[in-house]
mmCIF file of C-alpha atoms in Angstrom:
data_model
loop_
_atom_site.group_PDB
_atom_site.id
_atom_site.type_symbol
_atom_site.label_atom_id
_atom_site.label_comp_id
_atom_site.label_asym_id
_atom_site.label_seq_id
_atom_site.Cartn_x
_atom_site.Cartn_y
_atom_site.Cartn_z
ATOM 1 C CA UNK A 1 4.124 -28.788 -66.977
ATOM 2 C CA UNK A 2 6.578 -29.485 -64.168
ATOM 3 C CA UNK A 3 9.836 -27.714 -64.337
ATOM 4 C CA UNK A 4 11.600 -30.224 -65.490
ATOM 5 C CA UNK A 5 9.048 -30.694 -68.545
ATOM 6 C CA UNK A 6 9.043 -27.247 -69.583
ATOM 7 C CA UNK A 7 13.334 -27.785 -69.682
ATOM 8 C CA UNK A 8 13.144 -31.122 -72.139
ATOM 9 C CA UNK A 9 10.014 -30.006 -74.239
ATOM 10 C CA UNK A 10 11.929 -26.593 -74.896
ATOM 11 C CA UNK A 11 15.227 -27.798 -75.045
ATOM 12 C CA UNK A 12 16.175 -25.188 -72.762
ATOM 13 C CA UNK A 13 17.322 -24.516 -68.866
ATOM 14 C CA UNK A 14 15.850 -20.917 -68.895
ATOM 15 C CA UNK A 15 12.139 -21.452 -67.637
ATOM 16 C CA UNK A 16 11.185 -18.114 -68.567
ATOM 17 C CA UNK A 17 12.903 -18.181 -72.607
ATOM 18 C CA UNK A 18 11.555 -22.412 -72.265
ATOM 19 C CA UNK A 19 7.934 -20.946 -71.731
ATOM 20 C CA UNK A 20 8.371 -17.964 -74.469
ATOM 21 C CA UNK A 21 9.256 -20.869 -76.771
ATOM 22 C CA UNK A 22 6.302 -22.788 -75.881
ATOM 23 C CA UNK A 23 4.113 -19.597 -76.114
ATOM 24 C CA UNK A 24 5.504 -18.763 -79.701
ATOM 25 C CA UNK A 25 4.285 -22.057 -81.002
ATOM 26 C CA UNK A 26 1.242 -21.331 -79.999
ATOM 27 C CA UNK A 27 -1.209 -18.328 -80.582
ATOM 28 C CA UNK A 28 -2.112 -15.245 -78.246
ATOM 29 C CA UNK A 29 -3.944 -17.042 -76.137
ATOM 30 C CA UNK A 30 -1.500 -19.510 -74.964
ATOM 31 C CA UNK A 31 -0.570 -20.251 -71.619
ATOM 32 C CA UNK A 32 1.676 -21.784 -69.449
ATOM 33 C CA UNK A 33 1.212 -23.429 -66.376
ATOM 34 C CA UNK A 34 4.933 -24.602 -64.175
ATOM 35 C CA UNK A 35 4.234 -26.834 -61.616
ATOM 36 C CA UNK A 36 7.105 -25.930 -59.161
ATOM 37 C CA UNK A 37 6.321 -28.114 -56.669
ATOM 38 C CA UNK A 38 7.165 -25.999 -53.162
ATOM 39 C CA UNK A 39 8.243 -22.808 -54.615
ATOM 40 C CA UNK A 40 4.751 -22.771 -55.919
ATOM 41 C CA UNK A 41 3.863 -22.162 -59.511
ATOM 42 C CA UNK A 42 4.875 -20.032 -62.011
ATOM 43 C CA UNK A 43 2.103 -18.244 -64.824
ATOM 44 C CA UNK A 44 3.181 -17.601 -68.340
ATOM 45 C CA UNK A 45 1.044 -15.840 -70.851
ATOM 46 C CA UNK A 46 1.754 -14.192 -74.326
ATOM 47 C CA UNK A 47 1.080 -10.612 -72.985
ATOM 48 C CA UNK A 48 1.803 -9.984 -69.460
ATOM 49 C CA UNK A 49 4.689 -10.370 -67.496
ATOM 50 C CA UNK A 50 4.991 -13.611 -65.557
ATOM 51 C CA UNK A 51 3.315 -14.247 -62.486
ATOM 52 C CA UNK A 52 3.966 -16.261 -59.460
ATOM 53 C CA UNK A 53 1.401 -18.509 -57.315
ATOM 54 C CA UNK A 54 2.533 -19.739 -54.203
ATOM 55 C CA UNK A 55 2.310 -23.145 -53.109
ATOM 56 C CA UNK A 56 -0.080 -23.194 -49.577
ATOM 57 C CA UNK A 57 0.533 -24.975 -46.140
ATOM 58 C CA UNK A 58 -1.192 -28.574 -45.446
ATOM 59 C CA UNK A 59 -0.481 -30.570 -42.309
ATOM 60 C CA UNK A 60 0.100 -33.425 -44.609
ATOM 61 C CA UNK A 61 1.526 -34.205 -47.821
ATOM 62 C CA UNK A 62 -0.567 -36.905 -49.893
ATOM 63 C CA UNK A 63 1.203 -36.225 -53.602
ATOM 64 C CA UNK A 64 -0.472 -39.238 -55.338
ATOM 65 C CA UNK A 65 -2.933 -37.565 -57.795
ATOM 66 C CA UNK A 66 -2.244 -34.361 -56.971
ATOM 67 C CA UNK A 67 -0.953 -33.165 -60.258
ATOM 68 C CA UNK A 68 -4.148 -34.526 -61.882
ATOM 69 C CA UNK A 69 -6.315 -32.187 -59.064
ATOM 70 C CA UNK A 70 -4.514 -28.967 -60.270
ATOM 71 C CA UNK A 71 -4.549 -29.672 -63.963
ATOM 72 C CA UNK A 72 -8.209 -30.840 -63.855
ATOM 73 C CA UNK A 73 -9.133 -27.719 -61.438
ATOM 74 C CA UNK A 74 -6.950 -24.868 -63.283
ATOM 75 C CA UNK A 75 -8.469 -26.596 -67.201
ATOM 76 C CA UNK A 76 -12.343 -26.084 -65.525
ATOM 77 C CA UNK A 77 -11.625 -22.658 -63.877
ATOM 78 C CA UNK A 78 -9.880 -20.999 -66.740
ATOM 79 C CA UNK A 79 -11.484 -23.030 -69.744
ATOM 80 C CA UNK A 80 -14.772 -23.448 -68.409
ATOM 81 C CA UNK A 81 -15.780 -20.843 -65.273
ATOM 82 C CA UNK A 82 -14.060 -17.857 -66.846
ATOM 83 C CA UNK A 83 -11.198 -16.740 -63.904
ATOM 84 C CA UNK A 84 -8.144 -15.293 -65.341
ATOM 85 C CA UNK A 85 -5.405 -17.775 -65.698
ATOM 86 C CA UNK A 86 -3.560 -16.630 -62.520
ATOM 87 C CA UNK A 87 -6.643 -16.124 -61.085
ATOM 88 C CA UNK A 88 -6.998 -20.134 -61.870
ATOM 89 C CA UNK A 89 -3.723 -21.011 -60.588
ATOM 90 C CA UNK A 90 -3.851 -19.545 -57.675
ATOM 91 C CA UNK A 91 -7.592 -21.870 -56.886
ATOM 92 C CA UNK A 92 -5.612 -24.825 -58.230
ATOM 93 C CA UNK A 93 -2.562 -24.330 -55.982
ATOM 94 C CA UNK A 94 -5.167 -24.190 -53.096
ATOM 95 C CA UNK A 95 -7.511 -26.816 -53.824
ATOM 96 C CA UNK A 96 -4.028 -29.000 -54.126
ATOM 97 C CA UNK A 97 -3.054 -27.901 -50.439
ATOM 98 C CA UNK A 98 -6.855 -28.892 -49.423
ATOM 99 C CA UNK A 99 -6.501 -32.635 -51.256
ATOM 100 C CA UNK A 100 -2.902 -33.203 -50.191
ATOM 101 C CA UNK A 101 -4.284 -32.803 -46.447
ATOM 102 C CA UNK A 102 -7.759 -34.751 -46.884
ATOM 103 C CA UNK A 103 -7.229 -37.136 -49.690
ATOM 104 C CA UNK A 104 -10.647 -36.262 -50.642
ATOM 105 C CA UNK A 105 -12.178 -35.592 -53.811
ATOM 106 C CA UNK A 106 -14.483 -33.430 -54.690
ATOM 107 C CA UNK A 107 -12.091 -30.341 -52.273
ATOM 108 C CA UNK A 108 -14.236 -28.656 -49.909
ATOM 109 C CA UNK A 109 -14.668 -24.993 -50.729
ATOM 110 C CA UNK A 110 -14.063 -24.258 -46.848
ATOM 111 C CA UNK A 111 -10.467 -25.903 -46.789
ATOM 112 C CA UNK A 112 -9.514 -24.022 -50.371
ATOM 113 C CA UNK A 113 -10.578 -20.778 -49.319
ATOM 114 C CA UNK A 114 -9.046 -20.846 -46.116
ATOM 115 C CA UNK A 115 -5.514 -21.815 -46.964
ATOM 116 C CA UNK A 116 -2.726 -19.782 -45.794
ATOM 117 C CA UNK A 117 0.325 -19.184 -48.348
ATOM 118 C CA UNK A 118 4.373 -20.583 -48.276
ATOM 119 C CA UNK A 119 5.365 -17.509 -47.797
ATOM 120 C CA UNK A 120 9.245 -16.393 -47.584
ATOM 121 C CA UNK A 121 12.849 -18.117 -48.512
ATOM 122 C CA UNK A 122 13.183 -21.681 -48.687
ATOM 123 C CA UNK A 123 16.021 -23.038 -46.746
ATOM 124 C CA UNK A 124 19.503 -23.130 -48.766
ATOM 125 C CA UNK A 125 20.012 -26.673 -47.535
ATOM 126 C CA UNK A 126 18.370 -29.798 -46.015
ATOM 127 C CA UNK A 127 21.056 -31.653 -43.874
ATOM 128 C CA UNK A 128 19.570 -34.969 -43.942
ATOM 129 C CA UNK A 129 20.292 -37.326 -40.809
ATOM 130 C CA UNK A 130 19.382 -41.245 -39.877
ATOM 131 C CA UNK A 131 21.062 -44.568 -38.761
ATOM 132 C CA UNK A 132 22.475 -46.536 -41.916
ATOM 133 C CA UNK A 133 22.553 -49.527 -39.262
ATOM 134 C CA UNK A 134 20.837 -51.447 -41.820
ATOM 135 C CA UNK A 135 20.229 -51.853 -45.530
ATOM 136 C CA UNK A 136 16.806 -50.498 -45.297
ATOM 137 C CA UNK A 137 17.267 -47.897 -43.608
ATOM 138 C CA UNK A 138 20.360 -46.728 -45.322
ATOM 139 C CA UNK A 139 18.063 -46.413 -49.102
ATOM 140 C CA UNK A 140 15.495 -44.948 -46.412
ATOM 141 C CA UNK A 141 17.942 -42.011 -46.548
ATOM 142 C CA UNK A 142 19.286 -42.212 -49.819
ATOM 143 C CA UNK A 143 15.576 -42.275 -50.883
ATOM 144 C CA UNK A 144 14.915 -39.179 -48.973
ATOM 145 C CA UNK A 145 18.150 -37.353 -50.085
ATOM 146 C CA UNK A 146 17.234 -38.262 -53.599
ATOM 147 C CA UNK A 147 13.454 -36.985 -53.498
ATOM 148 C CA UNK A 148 15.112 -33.470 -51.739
ATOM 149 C CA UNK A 149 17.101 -32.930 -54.995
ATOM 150 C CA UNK A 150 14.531 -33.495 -56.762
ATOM 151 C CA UNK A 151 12.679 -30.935 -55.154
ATOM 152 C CA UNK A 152 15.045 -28.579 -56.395
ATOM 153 C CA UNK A 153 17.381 -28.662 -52.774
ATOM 154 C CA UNK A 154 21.011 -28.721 -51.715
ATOM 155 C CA UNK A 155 21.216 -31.835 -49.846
ATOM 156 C CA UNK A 156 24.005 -32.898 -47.064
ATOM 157 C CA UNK A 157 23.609 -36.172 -45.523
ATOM 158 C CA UNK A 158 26.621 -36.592 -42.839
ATOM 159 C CA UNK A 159 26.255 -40.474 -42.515
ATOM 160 C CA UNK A 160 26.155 -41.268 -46.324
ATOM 161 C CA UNK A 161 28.235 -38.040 -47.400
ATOM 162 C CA UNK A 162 30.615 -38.940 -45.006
ATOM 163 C CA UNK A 163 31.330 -35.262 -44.178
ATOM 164 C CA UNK A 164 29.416 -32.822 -41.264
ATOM 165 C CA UNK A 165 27.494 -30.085 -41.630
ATOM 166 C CA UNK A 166 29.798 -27.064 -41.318
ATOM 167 C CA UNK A 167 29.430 -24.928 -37.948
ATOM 168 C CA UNK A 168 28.293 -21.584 -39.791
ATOM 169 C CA UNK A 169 25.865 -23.088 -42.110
ATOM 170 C CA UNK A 170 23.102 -20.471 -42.437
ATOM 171 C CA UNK A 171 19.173 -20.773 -43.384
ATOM 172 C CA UNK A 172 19.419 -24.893 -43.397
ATOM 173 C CA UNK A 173 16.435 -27.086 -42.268
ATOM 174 C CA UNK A 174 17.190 -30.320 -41.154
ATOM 175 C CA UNK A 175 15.651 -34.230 -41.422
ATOM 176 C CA UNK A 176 15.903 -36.588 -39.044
ATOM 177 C CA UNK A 177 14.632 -40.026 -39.420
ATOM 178 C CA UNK A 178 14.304 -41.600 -36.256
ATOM 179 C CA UNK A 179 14.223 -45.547 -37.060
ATOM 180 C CA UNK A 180 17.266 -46.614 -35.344
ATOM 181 C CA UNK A 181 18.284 -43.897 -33.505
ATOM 182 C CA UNK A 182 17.261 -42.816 -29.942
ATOM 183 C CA UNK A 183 15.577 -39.893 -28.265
ATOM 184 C CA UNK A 184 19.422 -39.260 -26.974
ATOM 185 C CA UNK A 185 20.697 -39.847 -30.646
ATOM 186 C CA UNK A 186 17.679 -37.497 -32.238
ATOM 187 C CA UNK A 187 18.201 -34.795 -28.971
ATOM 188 C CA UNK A 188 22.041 -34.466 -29.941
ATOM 189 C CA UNK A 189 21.174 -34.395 -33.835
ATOM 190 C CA UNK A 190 19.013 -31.358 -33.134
ATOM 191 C CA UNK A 191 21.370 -29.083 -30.879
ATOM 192 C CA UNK A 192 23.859 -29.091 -33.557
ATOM 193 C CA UNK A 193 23.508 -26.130 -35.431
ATOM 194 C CA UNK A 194 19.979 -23.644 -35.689
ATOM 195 C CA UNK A 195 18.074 -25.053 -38.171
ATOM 196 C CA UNK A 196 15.181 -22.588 -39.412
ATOM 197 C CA UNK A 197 12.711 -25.739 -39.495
ATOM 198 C CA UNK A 198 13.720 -29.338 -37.692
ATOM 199 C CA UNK A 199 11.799 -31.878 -38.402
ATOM 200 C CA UNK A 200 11.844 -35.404 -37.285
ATOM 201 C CA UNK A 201 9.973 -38.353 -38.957
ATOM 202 C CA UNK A 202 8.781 -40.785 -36.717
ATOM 203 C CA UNK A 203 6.839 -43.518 -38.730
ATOM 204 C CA UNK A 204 6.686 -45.882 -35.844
ATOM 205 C CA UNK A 205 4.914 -43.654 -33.151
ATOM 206 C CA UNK A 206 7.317 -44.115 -30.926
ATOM 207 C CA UNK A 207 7.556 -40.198 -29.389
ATOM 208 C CA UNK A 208 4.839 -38.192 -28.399
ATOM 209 C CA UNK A 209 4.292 -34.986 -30.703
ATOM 210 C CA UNK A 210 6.194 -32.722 -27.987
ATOM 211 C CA UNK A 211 8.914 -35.276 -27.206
ATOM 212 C CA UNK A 212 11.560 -32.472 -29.078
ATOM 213 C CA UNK A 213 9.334 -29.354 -29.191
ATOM 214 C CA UNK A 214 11.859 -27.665 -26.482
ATOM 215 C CA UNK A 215 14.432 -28.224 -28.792
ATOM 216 C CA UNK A 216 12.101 -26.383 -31.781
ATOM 217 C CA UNK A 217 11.601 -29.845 -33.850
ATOM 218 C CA UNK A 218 8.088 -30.972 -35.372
ATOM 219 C CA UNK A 219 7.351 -35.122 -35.267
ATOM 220 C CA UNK A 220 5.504 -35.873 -38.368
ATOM 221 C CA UNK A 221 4.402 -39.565 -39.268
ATOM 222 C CA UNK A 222 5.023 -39.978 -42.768
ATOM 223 C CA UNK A 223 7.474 -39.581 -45.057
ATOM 224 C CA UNK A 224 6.143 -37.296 -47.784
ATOM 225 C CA UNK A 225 5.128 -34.801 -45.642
ATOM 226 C CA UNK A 226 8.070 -34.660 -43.428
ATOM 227 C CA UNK A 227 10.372 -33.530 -46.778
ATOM 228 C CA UNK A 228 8.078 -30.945 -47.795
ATOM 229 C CA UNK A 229 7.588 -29.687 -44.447
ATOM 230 C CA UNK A 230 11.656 -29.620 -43.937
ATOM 231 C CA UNK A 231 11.630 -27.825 -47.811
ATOM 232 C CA UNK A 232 8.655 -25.153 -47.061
ATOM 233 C CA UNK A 233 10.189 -21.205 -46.331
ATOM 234 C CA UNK A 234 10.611 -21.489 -42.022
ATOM 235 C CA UNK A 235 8.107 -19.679 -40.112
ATOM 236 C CA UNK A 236 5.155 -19.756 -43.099
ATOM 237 C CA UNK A 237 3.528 -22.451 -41.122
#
């Protein structure tokens, strides 16, 4: 389950006494699997203590199916080929990273082995920035503020907020979408405080992928990726 499964299934906010619940329903050999989307996962089982998985870098983020690839992949590798339950976690959390980046299906065993961990703090806040020039692109933001909470993220987005980013904000990463807003708008965006990862979306193409690397910020394309990238720990990737 997802975090916010385990929470409504258990009737409880405390994943750890929500998964003991589940667990006690159960038998000895119960487990349970929370999905934690980029803190990783978390492994629950009757007689050990629980165990944490961490979720692994991809250059891109394709999410559509991707919770089907890591219950299908954990249910053969623990049910079926014998690996430990963290053991089968830990293949499923990589095998995710290696379909999120191809779209592909069956994963090649190259790309899951070869994954490299989120390792580290996530940032204590996302400061979310765009033009709300228009209608779209002000639920462009709102859309991307909303998906950051749900991510489990403090969220501050000056132009729908209303209110800046304060001058000693600490361990932030920041979002900027760039439809509407210049390379002047986007350059004046980033020098505003030291974000530990800066990342700009750029759907349209219209700056070249080291436009703002003096300034420390990463161009990605597409929307899904750019959030998770702005949510991973800074400096795991």
């Amino acid at each position: 389950m997802n975090e916010h499964e385990l929470r409504r299934y258990a009737g409880c906010s405390d994943l750890a006494a929500a998964a003991a619940g589940v667990i006690a329903q159960g038998n000895q050999d119960t487990v349970v699997i929370v999905k934690r989307g980029v803190r990783g996962v978390t492994v629950y089982e009757s007689n050990a203590a629980p165990a944490h998985v961490p979720a692994y870098y991809s250059s891109r983020v394709f999410k559509i199916g991707s919770g089907d690839v890591f219950t299908a992949i954990f249910a053969h590798q623990w049910g079926e080929a014998g690996l430990s339950a963290l053991a089968a976690a830990d293949f499923a959390s990589r095998s995710v990273a290696a379909y999120c980046e191809t779209m592909r299906l069956p994963v090649e065993i190259e790309l899951v082995n070869s994954r490299a961990p989120l390792m580290g703090k996530a940032p204590s806040r996302i400061v979310l920035n765009g033009s709300v020039s228009t209608i779209g692109r002000r639920y462009t933001l709102e859309e991307a503020r909303f998906r950051l909470k749900e991510l489990g993220l403090d969220v501050l987005s000056p132009p729908i907020d209303g209110e800046t980013a304060p001058a000693n904000i600490e361990h932030a990463s920041s979002v900027i979408i760039a439809d509407g807003l210049s390379q002047t708008d986007i350059r004046e965006m980033c020098a505003r405080h030291p974000y530990a990862n800066l990342i700009v979306l750029d759907e349209e193409g219209r700056f070249h992928v080291d436009t703002f690397s003096d300034v420390g910020a990463k161009i990605i394309p597409d929307f899904t990726s750019a959030l998770y990238h702005a949510a991973w720990p800074p400096g795991s990737f």
